[in-house]
PDB file of C-alpha atoms in Angstrom:
ATOM      1  CA  GLN A   1       2.038  16.227  -9.517  1.00 78.00           C
ATOM      2  CA  VAL A   2       2.406  12.872  -8.736  1.00 89.00           C
ATOM      3  CA  GLN A   3       0.679   9.991 -10.538  1.00 93.00           C
ATOM      4  CA  LEU A   4       0.041   6.539  -8.779  1.00 95.00           C
ATOM      5  CA  VAL A   5      -1.278   3.354 -10.630  1.00 95.00           C
ATOM      6  CA  GLU A   6      -1.769   0.084  -8.736  1.00 96.00           C
ATOM      7  CA  SER A   7      -1.662  -3.245 -10.246  1.00 96.00           C
ATOM      8  CA  GLY A   8      -1.834  -6.681  -8.713  1.00 97.00           C
ATOM      9  CA  GLY A   9      -5.254  -7.544  -7.477  1.00 97.00           C
ATOM     10  CA  GLY A  10      -7.451 -10.660  -7.970  1.00 98.00           C
ATOM     11  CA  LEU A  11      -9.419 -13.192  -6.460  1.00 98.00           C
ATOM     12  CA  VAL A  12      -7.358 -15.790  -4.397  1.00 98.00           C
ATOM     13  CA  GLN A  13      -8.373 -18.609  -1.742  1.00 98.00           C
ATOM     14  CA  ALA A  14      -7.845 -17.764   1.732  1.00 98.00           C
ATOM     15  CA  GLY A  15      -4.307 -18.940   2.805  1.00 97.00           C
ATOM     16  CA  GLY A  16      -2.925 -17.846  -0.851  1.00 98.00           C
ATOM     17  CA  SER A  17      -0.872 -15.041  -1.744  1.00 98.00           C
ATOM     18  CA  LEU A  18      -0.817 -11.846  -3.855  1.00 98.00           C
ATOM     19  CA  ARG A  19       2.128  -9.257  -4.518  1.00 98.00           C
ATOM     20  CA  LEU A  20       0.487  -5.400  -5.469  1.00 98.00           C
ATOM     21  CA  SER A  21       2.413  -3.017  -7.024  1.00 98.00           C
ATOM     22  CA  CYS A  22       2.288   0.653  -7.201  1.00 96.00           C
ATOM     23  CA  ALA A  23       4.484   2.813  -9.902  1.00 94.00           C
ATOM     24  CA  ALA A  24       4.705   6.358  -9.238  1.00 92.00           C
ATOM     25  CA  SER A  25       5.293   8.813 -12.033  1.00 90.00           C
ATOM     26  CA  GLY A  26       5.762  12.635 -12.161  1.00 84.00           C
ATOM     27  CA  ARG A  27       7.456  14.972  -9.695  1.00 74.00           C
ATOM     28  CA  THR A  28       8.924  13.444  -6.456  1.00 72.00           C
ATOM     29  CA  ALA A  29      11.032  14.286  -3.801  1.00 73.00           C
ATOM     30  CA  SER A  30      13.579  12.105  -1.701  1.00 73.00           C
ATOM     31  CA  ASN A  31      11.551  12.272   1.667  1.00 81.00           C
ATOM     32  CA  TYR A  32       8.253  11.242  -0.067  1.00 90.00           C
ATOM     33  CA  LEU A  33       6.721   8.173   1.546  1.00 94.00           C
ATOM     34  CA  MET A  34       4.431   5.591  -0.144  1.00 94.00           C
ATOM     35  CA  GLY A  35       1.960   3.628   1.185  1.00 96.00           C
ATOM     36  CA  TRP A  36      -1.195   1.317   1.301  1.00 97.00           C
ATOM     37  CA  PHE A  37      -4.633   1.772   2.302  1.00 97.00           C
ATOM     38  CA  ARG A  38      -7.626  -0.444   2.061  1.00 97.00           C
ATOM     39  CA  GLN A  39     -11.195  -0.043   2.264  1.00 97.00           C
ATOM     40  CA  ALA A  40     -13.898  -3.005   2.462  1.00 96.00           C
ATOM     41  CA  PRO A  41     -17.419  -2.398   1.379  1.00 91.00           C
ATOM     42  CA  GLY A  42     -19.360  -0.455   4.301  1.00 94.00           C
ATOM     43  CA  LYS A  43     -15.851  -0.042   6.030  1.00 95.00           C
ATOM     44  CA  GLU A  44     -13.921   3.169   6.314  1.00 95.00           C
ATOM     45  CA  ARG A  45     -10.821   3.461   4.729  1.00 95.00           C
ATOM     46  CA  ASP A  46      -8.076   1.690   6.848  1.00 95.00           C
ATOM     47  CA  PHE A  47      -4.048   2.061   6.767  1.00 95.00           C
ATOM     48  CA  VAL A  48      -2.302  -0.898   5.993  1.00 97.00           C
ATOM     49  CA  SER A  49       1.472  -0.097   5.343  1.00 97.00           C
ATOM     50  CA  ALA A  50       3.759   2.539   4.279  1.00 96.00           C
ATOM     51  CA  LEU A  51       7.653   3.025   3.320  1.00 95.00           C
ATOM     52  CA  ARG A  52       9.983   6.306   3.654  1.00 93.00           C
ATOM     53  CA  ALA A  53      11.983   6.220   0.461  1.00 87.00           C
ATOM     54  CA  SER A  54      14.739   8.148   1.972  1.00 87.00           C
ATOM     55  CA  ASP A  55      15.822   5.435   4.425  1.00 90.00           C
ATOM     56  CA  GLY A  56      13.656   2.315   3.762  1.00 91.00           C
ATOM     57  CA  ARG A  57      11.765   2.845   7.353  1.00 94.00           C
ATOM     58  CA  THR A  58       8.344   1.001   7.398  1.00 95.00           C
ATOM     59  CA  TYR A  59       5.334   1.847   9.029  1.00 95.00           C
ATOM     60  CA  TRP A  60       2.086  -0.887  10.041  1.00 94.00           C
ATOM     61  CA  GLY A  61      -1.357  -0.734  10.644  1.00 91.00           C
ATOM     62  CA  ASP A  62      -2.400  -3.435  13.327  1.00 85.00           C
ATOM     63  CA  SER A  63      -4.418  -6.020  11.141  1.00 79.00           C
ATOM     64  CA  VAL A  64      -1.576  -7.385   9.048  1.00 80.00           C
ATOM     65  CA  LYS A  65       1.738  -7.563  11.113  1.00 74.00           C
ATOM     66  CA  GLY A  66       3.368 -10.678  10.315  1.00 86.00           C
ATOM     67  CA  ARG A  67       1.478 -11.531   7.019  1.00 93.00           C
ATOM     68  CA  PHE A  68       2.145  -8.798   4.474  1.00 96.00           C
ATOM     69  CA  ARG A  69       5.598  -7.125   3.737  1.00 96.00           C
ATOM     70  CA  ILE A  70       6.282  -4.102   1.767  1.00 96.00           C
ATOM     71  CA  SER A  71       9.142  -2.974  -0.116  1.00 95.00           C
ATOM     72  CA  ARG A  72      10.782  -0.858  -2.934  1.00 92.00           C
ATOM     73  CA  ASP A  73      12.510  -0.271  -6.305  1.00 91.00           C
ATOM     74  CA  ASN A  74      14.018   3.076  -6.237  1.00 82.00           C
ATOM     75  CA  ALA A  75      15.267   2.779  -9.981  1.00 85.00           C
ATOM     76  CA  LYS A  76      11.523   2.110 -11.055  1.00 88.00           C
ATOM     77  CA  ASN A  77       9.876   4.192  -8.233  1.00 87.00           C
ATOM     78  CA  THR A  78       7.779   1.566  -7.576  1.00 93.00           C
ATOM     79  CA  VAL A  79       6.653   0.022  -4.002  1.00 95.00           C
ATOM     80  CA  TYR A  80       5.247  -3.456  -3.452  1.00 97.00           C
ATOM     81  CA  LEU A  81       2.756  -4.966  -1.170  1.00 98.00           C
ATOM     82  CA  GLN A  82       3.210  -8.819  -0.493  1.00 97.00           C
ATOM     83  CA  MET A  83       0.454 -10.108   0.993  1.00 97.00           C
ATOM     84  CA  ASN A  84       0.806 -13.938   2.318  1.00 96.00           C
ATOM     85  CA  SER A  85      -1.987 -15.910   4.433  1.00 95.00           C
ATOM     86  CA  LEU A  86      -4.919 -14.369   2.938  1.00 96.00           C
ATOM     87  CA  LYS A  87      -7.913 -14.158   4.918  1.00 95.00           C
ATOM     88  CA  PRO A  88     -11.581 -13.345   3.943  1.00 96.00           C
ATOM     89  CA  GLU A  89     -11.230 -10.198   6.217  1.00 94.00           C
ATOM     90  CA  ASP A  90      -8.640  -8.841   3.656  1.00 96.00           C
ATOM     91  CA  THR A  91     -11.205  -8.582   1.099  1.00 97.00           C
ATOM     92  CA  ALA A  92     -11.001  -4.780   0.237  1.00 98.00           C
ATOM     93  CA  VAL A  93     -10.099  -2.434  -2.748  1.00 98.00           C
ATOM     94  CA  TYR A  94      -6.693  -1.303  -2.032  1.00 98.00           C
ATOM     95  CA  TYR A  95      -4.941   2.155  -2.610  1.00 98.00           C
ATOM     96  CA  CYS A  96      -1.643   3.322  -3.220  1.00 97.00           C
ATOM     97  CA  ALA A  97      -0.773   6.514  -1.608  1.00 97.00           C
ATOM     98  CA  ALA A  98       1.948   8.890  -1.308  1.00 95.00           C
ATOM     99  CA  LYS A  99       2.723  11.963   0.986  1.00 94.00           C
ATOM    100  CA  LEU A 100       5.820  13.987   1.867  1.00 90.00           C
ATOM    101  CA  GLY A 101       7.335  12.885   4.995  1.00 87.00           C
ATOM    102  CA  PRO A 102       8.913  12.590   7.761  1.00 89.00           C
ATOM    103  CA  GLY A 103       6.243  10.270   8.794  1.00 91.00           C
ATOM    104  CA  VAL A 104       2.541   8.934   8.351  1.00 92.00           C
ATOM    105  CA  SER A 105       0.702  11.459   9.898  1.00 92.00           C
ATOM    106  CA  GLY A 106      -1.275  14.149   8.071  1.00 93.00           C
ATOM    107  CA  ALA A 107      -2.861  14.160   4.662  1.00 94.00           C
ATOM    108  CA  TRP A 108      -1.866  12.073   1.878  1.00 96.00           C
ATOM    109  CA  GLU A 109      -1.827  14.206  -1.197  1.00 93.00           C
ATOM    110  CA  TYR A 110      -1.586  11.248  -4.064  1.00 95.00           C
ATOM    111  CA  TRP A 111      -4.101   8.745  -4.689  1.00 97.00           C
ATOM    112  CA  GLY A 112      -4.171   5.845  -7.216  1.00 97.00           C
ATOM    113  CA  GLN A 113      -7.466   4.211  -8.537  1.00 96.00           C
ATOM    114  CA  GLY A 114      -7.115   1.111  -6.758  1.00 97.00           C
ATOM    115  CA  THR A 115      -7.337  -2.569  -7.307  1.00 97.00           C
ATOM    116  CA  GLN A 116      -9.603  -5.137  -5.916  1.00 98.00           C
ATOM    117  CA  VAL A 117      -8.530  -7.935  -3.555  1.00 98.00           C
ATOM    118  CA  THR A 118     -11.192 -10.938  -3.195  1.00 98.00           C
ATOM    119  CA  VAL A 119     -10.184 -13.744  -0.874  1.00 98.00           C
ATOM    120  CA  SER A 120     -12.766 -16.268  -0.661  1.00 98.00           C
ATOM    121  CA  SER A 121     -13.037 -18.984   1.943  1.00 93.00           C
TER     122      SER A 121
END
């Protein structure tokens, strides 16, 4: 079992930045992927980004390329989401998730509780 804990959410002005963190604990494998999803009120859950632990390959959703960056600290089993140039449309609960590789298709087995990101105009 893998446990995921997110942190770093908050309230920011449009154009500002936040860095989200997701710390993983428990039993993990070298081919796990860790990633981020988000869900706004009344909307479906949307894929944001993911990173493959074995080689650092990244995957991106369509809405945030060029503004967000994903990174890792393998020694701490932690993945980060650096969010820049934030827009009100980015307001959502952001969830950390993990799954076995090799890619992002299929079920994501493990989920964190979520952290709220609110971007004001």
